[in-house]
Coordinates of C-alpha atoms and ligand atoms in Angstrom, one line a residue:
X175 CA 97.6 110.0 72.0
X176 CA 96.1 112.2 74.4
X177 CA 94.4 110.4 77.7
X178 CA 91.1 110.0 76.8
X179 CA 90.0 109.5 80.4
X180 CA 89.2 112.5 82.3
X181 CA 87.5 112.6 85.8
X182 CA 84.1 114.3 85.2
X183 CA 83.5 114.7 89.0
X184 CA 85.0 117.8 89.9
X185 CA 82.8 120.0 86.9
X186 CA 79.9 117.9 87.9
X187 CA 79.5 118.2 91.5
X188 CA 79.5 122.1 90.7
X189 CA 77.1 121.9 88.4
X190 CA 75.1 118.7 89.5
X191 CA 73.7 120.9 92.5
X192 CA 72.3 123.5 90.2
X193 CA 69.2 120.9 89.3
X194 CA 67.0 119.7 91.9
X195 CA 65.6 116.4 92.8
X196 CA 62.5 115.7 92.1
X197 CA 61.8 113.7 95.0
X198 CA 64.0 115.6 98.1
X199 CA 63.7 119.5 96.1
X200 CA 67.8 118.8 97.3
X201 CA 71.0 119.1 94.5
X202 CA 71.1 115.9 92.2
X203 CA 74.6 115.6 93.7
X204 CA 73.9 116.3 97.2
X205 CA 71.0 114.2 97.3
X206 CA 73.2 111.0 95.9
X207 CA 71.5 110.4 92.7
X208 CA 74.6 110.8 90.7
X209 CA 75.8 107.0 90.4
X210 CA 78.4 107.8 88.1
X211 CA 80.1 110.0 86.2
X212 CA 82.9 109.5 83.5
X213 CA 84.2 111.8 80.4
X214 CA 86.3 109.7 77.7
X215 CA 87.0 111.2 74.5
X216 CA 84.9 114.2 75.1
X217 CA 82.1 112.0 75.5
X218 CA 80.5 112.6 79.3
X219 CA 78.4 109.0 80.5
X220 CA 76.8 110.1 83.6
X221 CA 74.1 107.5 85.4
X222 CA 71.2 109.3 87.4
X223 CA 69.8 106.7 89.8
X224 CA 66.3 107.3 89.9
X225 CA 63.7 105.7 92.8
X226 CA 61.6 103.0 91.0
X227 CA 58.6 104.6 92.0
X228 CA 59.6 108.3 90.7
X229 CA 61.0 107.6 87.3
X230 CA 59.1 109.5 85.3
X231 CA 59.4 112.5 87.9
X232 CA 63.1 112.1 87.2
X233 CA 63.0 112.4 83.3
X234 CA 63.0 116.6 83.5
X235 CA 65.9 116.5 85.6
X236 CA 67.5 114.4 83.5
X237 CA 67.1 116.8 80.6
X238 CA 68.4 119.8 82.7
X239 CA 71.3 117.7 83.8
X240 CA 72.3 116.8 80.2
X241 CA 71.7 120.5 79.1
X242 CA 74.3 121.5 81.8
X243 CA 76.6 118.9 81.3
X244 CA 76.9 119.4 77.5
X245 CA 77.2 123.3 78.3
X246 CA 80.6 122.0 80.3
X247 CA 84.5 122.8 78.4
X248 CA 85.5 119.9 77.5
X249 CA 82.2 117.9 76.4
X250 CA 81.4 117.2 72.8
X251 CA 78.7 115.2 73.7
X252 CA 76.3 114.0 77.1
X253 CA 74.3 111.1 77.8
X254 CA 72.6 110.6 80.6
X255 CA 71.4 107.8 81.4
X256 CA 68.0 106.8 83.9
X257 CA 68.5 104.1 86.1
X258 CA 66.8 102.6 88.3
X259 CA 67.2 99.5 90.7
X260 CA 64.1 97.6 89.9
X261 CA 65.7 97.0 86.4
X262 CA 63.9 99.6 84.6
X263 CA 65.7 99.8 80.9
X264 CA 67.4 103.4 80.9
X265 CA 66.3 106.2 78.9
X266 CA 69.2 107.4 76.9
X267 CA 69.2 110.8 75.2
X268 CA 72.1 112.2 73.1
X269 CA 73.3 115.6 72.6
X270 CA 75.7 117.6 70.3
X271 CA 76.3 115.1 67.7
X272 CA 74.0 112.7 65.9
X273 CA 75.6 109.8 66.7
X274 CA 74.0 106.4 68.0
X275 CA 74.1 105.9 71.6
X276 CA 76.9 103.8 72.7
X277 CA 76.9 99.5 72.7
X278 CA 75.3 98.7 75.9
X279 CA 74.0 101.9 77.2
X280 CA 70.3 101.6 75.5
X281 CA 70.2 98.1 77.0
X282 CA 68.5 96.8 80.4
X283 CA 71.2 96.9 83.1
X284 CA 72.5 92.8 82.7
X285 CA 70.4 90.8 85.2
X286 CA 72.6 87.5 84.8
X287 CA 76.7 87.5 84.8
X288 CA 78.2 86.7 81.7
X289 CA 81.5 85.7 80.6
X290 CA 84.5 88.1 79.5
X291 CA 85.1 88.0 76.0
X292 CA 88.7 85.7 75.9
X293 CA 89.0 85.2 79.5
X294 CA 88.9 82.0 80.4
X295 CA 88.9 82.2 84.4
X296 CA 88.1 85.0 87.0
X297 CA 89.3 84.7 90.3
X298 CA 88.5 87.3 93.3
X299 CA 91.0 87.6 95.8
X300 CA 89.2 88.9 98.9
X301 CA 89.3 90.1 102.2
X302 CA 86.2 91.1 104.9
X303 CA 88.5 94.0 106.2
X304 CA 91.5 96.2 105.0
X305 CA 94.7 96.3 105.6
X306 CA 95.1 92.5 106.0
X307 CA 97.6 92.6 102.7
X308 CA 94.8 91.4 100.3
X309 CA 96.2 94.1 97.4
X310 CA 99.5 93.1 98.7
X311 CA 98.9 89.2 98.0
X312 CA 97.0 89.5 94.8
X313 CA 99.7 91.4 93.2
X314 CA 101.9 88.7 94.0
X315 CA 99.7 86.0 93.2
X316 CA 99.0 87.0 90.0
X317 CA 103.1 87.5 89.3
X318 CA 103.4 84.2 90.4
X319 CA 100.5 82.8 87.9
X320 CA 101.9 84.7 85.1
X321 CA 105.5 83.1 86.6
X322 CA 103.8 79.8 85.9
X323 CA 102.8 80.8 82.4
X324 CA 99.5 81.5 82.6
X325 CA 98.5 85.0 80.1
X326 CA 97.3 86.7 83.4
X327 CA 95.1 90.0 84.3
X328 CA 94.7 92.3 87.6
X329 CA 92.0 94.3 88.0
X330 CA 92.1 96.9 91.0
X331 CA 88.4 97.0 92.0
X332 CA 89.5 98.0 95.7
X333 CA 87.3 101.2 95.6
X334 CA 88.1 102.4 99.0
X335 CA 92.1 102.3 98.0
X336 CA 93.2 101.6 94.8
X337 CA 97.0 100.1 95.3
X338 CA 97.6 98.3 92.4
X339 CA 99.0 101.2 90.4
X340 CA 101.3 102.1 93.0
X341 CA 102.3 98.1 93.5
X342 CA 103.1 97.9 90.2
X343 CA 104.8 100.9 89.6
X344 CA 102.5 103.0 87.1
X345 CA 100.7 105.3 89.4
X346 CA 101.6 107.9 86.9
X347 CA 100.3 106.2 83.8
X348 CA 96.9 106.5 82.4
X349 CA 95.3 103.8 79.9
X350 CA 94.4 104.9 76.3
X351 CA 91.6 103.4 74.4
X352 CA 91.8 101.6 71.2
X353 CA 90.5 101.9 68.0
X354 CA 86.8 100.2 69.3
X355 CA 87.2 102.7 71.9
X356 CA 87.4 100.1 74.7
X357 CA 90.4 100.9 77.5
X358 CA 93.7 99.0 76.4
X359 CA 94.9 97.5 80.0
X360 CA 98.0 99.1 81.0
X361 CA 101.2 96.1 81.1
X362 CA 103.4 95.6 83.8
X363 CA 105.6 92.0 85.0
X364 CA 104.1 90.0 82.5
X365 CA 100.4 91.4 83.7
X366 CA 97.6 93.1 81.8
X367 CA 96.3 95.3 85.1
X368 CA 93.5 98.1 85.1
X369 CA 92.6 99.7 88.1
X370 CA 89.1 101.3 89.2
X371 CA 91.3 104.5 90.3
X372 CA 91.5 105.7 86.6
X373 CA 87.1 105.6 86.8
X374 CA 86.5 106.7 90.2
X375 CA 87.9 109.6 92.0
X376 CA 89.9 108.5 95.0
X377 CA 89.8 111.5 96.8
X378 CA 86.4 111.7 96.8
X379 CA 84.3 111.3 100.0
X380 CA 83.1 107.6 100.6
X381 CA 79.7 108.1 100.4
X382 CA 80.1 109.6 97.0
X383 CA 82.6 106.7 95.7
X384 CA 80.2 104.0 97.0
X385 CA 77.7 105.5 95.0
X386 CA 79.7 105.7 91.8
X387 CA 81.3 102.5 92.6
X388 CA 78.6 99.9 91.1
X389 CA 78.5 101.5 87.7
X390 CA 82.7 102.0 87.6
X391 CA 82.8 98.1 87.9
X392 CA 80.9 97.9 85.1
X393 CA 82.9 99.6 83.0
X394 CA 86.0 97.7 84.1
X395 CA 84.7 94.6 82.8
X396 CA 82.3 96.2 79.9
X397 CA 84.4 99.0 78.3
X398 CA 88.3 97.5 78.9
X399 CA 90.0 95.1 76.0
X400 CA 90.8 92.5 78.6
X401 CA 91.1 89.6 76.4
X402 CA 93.0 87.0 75.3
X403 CA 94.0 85.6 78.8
X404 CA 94.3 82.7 81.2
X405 CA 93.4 84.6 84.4
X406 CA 91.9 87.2 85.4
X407 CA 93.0 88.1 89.3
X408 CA 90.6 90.7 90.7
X409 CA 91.8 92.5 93.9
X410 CA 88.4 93.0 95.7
X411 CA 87.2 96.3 97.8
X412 CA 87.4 95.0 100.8
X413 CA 83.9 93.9 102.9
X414 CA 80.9 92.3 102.3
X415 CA 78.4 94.9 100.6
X416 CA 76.8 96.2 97.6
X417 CA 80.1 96.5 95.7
X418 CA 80.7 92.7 96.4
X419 CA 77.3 92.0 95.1
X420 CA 77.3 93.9 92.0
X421 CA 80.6 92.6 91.3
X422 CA 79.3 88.6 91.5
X423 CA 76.6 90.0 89.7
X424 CA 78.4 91.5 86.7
X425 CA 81.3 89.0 86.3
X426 CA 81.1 85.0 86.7
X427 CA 83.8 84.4 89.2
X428 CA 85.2 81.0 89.1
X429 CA 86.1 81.3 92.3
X430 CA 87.4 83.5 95.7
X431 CA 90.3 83.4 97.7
X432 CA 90.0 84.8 100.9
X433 CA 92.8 86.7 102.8
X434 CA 93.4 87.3 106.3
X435 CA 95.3 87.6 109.5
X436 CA 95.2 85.2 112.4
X437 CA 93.6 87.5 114.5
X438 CA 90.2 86.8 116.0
X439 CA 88.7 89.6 114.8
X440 CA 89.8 89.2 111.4
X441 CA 88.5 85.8 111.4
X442 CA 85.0 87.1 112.3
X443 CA 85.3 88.7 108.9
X444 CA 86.5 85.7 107.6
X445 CA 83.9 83.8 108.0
X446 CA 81.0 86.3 106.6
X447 CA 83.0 86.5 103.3
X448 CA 83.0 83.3 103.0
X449 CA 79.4 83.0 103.7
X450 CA 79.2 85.9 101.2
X451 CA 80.5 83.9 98.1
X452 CA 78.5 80.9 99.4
X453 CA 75.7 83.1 99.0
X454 CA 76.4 84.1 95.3
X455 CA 77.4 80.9 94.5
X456 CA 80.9 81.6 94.0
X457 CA 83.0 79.1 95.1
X458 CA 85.4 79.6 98.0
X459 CA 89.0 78.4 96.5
X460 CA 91.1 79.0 100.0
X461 CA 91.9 80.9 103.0
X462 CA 95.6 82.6 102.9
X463 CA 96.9 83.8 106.3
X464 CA 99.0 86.8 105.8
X465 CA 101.7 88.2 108.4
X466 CA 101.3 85.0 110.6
X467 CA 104.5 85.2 112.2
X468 CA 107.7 87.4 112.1
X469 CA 111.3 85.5 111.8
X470 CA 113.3 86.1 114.6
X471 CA 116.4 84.3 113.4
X472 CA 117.6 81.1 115.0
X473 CA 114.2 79.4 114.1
X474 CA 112.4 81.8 116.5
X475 CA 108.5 82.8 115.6
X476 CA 107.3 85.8 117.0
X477 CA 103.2 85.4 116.0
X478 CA 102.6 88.9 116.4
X479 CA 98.8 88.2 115.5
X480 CA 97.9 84.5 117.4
X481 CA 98.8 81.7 115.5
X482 CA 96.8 78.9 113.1
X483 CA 93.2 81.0 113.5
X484 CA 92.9 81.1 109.4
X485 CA 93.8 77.7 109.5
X486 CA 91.4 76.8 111.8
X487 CA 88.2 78.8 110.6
X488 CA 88.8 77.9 107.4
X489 CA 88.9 74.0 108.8
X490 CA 85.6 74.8 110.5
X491 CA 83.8 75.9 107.2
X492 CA 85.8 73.3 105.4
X493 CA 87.9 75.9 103.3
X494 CA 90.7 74.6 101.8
X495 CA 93.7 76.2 103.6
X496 CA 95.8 77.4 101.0
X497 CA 99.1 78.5 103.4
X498 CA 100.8 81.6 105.3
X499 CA 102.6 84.2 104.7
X500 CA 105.3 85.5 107.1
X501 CA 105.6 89.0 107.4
X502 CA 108.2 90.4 105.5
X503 CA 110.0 93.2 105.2
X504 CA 111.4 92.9 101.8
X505 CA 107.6 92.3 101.2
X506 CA 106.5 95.6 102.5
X507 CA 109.8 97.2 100.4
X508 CA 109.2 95.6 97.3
X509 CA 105.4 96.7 97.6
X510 CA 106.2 100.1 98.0
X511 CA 109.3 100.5 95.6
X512 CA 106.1 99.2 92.7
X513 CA 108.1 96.1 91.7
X514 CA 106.8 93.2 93.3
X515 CA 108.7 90.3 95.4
X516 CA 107.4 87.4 93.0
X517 CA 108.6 89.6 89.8
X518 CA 111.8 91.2 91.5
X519 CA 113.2 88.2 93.8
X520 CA 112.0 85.2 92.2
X521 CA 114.2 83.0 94.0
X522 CA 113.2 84.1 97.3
X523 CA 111.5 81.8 99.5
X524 CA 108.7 84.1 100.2
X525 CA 108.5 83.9 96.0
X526 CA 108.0 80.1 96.7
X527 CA 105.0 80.3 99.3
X528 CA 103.6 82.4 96.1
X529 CA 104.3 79.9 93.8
X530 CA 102.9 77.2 95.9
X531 CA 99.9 78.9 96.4
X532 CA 99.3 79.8 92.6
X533 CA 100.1 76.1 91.9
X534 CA 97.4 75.1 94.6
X535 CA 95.0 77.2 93.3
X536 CA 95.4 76.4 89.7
X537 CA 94.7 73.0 90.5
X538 CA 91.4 73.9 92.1
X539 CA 90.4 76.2 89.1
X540 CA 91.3 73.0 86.8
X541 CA 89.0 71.1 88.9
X542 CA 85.9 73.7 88.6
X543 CA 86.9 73.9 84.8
X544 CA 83.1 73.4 83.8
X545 CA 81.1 76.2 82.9
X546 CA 81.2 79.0 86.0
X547 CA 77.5 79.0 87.6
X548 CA 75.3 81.4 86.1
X549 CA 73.7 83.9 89.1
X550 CA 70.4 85.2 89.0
X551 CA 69.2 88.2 91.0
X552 CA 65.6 88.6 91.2
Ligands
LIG694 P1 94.9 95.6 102.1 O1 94.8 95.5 100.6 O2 94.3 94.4 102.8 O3 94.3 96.9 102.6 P2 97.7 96.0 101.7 O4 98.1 94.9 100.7 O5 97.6 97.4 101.2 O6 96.4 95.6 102.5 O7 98.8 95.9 102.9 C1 98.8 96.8 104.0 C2 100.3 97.1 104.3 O8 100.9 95.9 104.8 C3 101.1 97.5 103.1 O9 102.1 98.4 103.6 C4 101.9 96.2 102.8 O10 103.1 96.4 102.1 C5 102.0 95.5 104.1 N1 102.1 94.1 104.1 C6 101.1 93.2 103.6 N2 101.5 91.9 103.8 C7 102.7 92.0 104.4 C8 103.6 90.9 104.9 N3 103.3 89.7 104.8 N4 104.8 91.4 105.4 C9 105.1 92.7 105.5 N5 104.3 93.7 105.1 C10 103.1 93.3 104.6

C-alpha cells in the first residue's frame, strides 16, 4: 500500500497566498488563517480559522481556497472547512466527487472530552520546558508499562520536536490507514506509537506549526485506530499554552506526570504545569527528576543541576514524588541508537528506576479508576 499521508503544506502555502483575507486584504497563509492542512488518500482536509465576528466575510474565500486546492496534482477531492473559535459549527463543502463529507467534519468542534474508543487510561507525561528528557522518559516509561503487561500506546504530540520516531527507531516509516480509513499506529517494543510528525510539518516555522497544531491533535486521537489498549502514554509539547489546552480539552486525561530537572529554573516551570493540570482538572500523578546526579564511581555524586529541588517543589504542592533519574550515558546511547534502555537492557538498574516508577504510577491510575472528569470549556 502506498502512504496515504502526504504533507499538503508545501503546495498550500504557494497557493494559500493567492486568496486574500477578507479581514487583513493579506494571503490566507501569510495572515495565519490556515489552521491546518492535511492530504490522505487524495483527499485534502484543510481548516480555515475564521474571526467569529467575520464568518460570513470568510465564506468566498473559502470557495476560492477550495477551487485552488482541488485544481492542485495530487487532489481528488477538497474540503474546507470554516472554523471558528466561538464554536461556530463549520461549513463543509465538497468538491470533485459526490461523496458525503467525512464522520466528524460536518459536526460542531467537541466542546466536552470524550473517551477513546478501547482505551482505558490516558496518561500525559509533561514538562513546562524542553530539553529536560520528558520524550526521553516517556519512551521509557511506556516500555516499562508494556514490560508490566499492560497493552500500551505513545502518542508523540511534542509539536515543537517530534522524537518519538527517532526513539523508537522508525523515523523512516510512515503509518497506513485501514480499511475505515483511520491511521493504523505504527508498532514498535511491544508499543502501538503515532507521532504528530507524520500530521504536521516539522520544518515548518513555529508560528505556522502552532497554528496547525490544535487541529493535528485532533486527528491523532479522532482519525488513528488506537484501540484495544491499557495505556495510552502521551509525550506532551512542552509548556503551558494553547496546545496543552486543546489537548485536555480533546482527550480525558487520567492523569499527568510531570518531568523535570533540579534546577531552579526548571522548577519555576514546574510549578505552573502543575497549576496547569490543576486548572483542567487533570490530576497531577507525580514529579520525576531527570539527570539529578552523575555517577562518579566509588559512590561519588556529582549533582550537576542542584540536588532534591523536584523533590521538594513537588512536596510544597503536595505532588507525589515519583523518583530520579541519574543521568546516563547508555541512556542518551540507547535514545539515539532508536531502541530504548527499558526494551534493550531490561536488567539494568536504570531499567529498574523505570519499572518502579511505572509500578508507582499504575497504582495511582488504579486509585483514580472512576470515570476520568468530564471538562467543560465555556
Ligand atoms: P525533551 O523531550 O524534554 O526535549 P529529550 O528527551 O529529547 O528532552 O532529551 C534531551 C537530551 O537529553 C537527549 O539527547 C536525551 O538522550 C538526553 N537525556 C535525557 N535524559 C537523560 C539522562 N537521564 N541521562 C542522559 N541523557 C539524557
Amino acid at each position: 500500500m502506498t502512504n496515504p499521508l502526504t504533507r499538503l503544506d508545501d503546495l498550500l502555502r504557494r497557493i494559500a497566498d493567492t486568496v486574500l483575507d477578507p479581514v487583513t486584504g493579506e494571503g490566507l497563509a501569510k495572515s495565519g488563517r490556515i489552521a491546518a492542512a492535511v492530504l490522505v488518500d487524495g483527499v485534502a482536509r484543510i481548516t480555515l480559522e475564521a474571526p467569529p465576528a467575520a464568518v460570513e466575510r470568510f465564506k468566498s474565500a473559502r470557495d476560492a481556497l477550495e477551487k485552488a486546492v482541488t485544481a492542485l496534482p495530487g487532489v481528488e477531492r477538497a474540503l474546507v472547512v470554516l472554523t471558528t473559535h466561538e464554536g461556530a459549527a463549520p461549513s463543509v463543502r465538497v468538491r470533485k466527487g459526490d461523496s458525503p463529507p467525512e464522520r466528524g467534519l460536518a459536526a460542531p468542534p467537541p466542546r466536552v472530552a470524550q473517551g477513546l474508543p478501547g482505551v482505558k487510561a490516558i496518561l500525559a507525561v509533561a514538562s513546562a520546558k524542553g530539553g529536560v528528557g520528558k520524550s526521553t522518559v516517556a519512551v521509557n516509561l511506556a516500555c516499562a508499562f508494556a514490560a508490566r503487561g499492560l497493552r500500551t500506546g505513545l502518542l508523540d504530540l511534542d509539536v515543537y520536536g517530534p522524537s518519538i520516531p527517532t526513539l523508537l527507531g522508525l523515523a523512516a516509516r510512515k503509518p497506513e490507514s485501514g480499511a475505515d480509513k483511520k491511521l493504523i499506529p505504527l508498532e514498535a517494543f511491544g508499543l502501538k506509537t503515532m507521532s504528530i510528525g507524520f500530521l504536521v510539518d516539522i520544518d515548518a516555522p513555529m508560528i505556522w506549526r502552532g497554528a496547525m497544531a490544535s487541529s493535528a491533535v485532533r486527528q491523532m486521537f479522532d482519525d488513528v485506530a488506537w484501540g484495544p489498549l491499557d495505556l495510552l502514554v502521551l509525550d506532551m509539547p512542552p509548556g503551558t499554552g494553547d496546545v496543552q489546552l486543546t489537548i485536555a480539552q480533546r482527550a480525558p486525561l487520567s492523569g499527568a506526570v510531570i518531568v523535570s530537572t533540579p534546577q531552579e529554573i526548571a522548577l519555576a516551570d514546574v510549578r505552573r504545569g502543575i497549576v496547569m493540570f490543576e486548572k483542567t482538572h487533570v490530576p497531577v500523578l507525580g514529579v520525576i527528576e531527570n539527570m539529578a546526579w552523575l555517577d562518579q564511581g566509588g559512590g561519588r555524586r556529582l549533582h550537576l543541576f542542584g540536588e532534591g529541588g523536584a523533590r521538594r517543589t513537588a512536596e510544597a504542592y503536595r505532588a507525589p514524588f515519583l523518583g530520579e533519574l541519574p543521568i546516563e550515558m547508555a541512556l542518551r546511547e540507547s535514545a539515539d541508537a532508536g531502541a530504548p534502555l527499558v526494551a534493550s537492557a531490561p536488567q539494568s538498574p536504570m531499567t529498574a528506576r523505570f519499572l518502579a516508577i511505572a509500578e508507582a504510577l499504575e497504582a495511582r491510575l488504579a486509585e483514580g479508576a472512576k470515570p476520568p472528569p468530564m471538562i467543560r470549556f465555556v
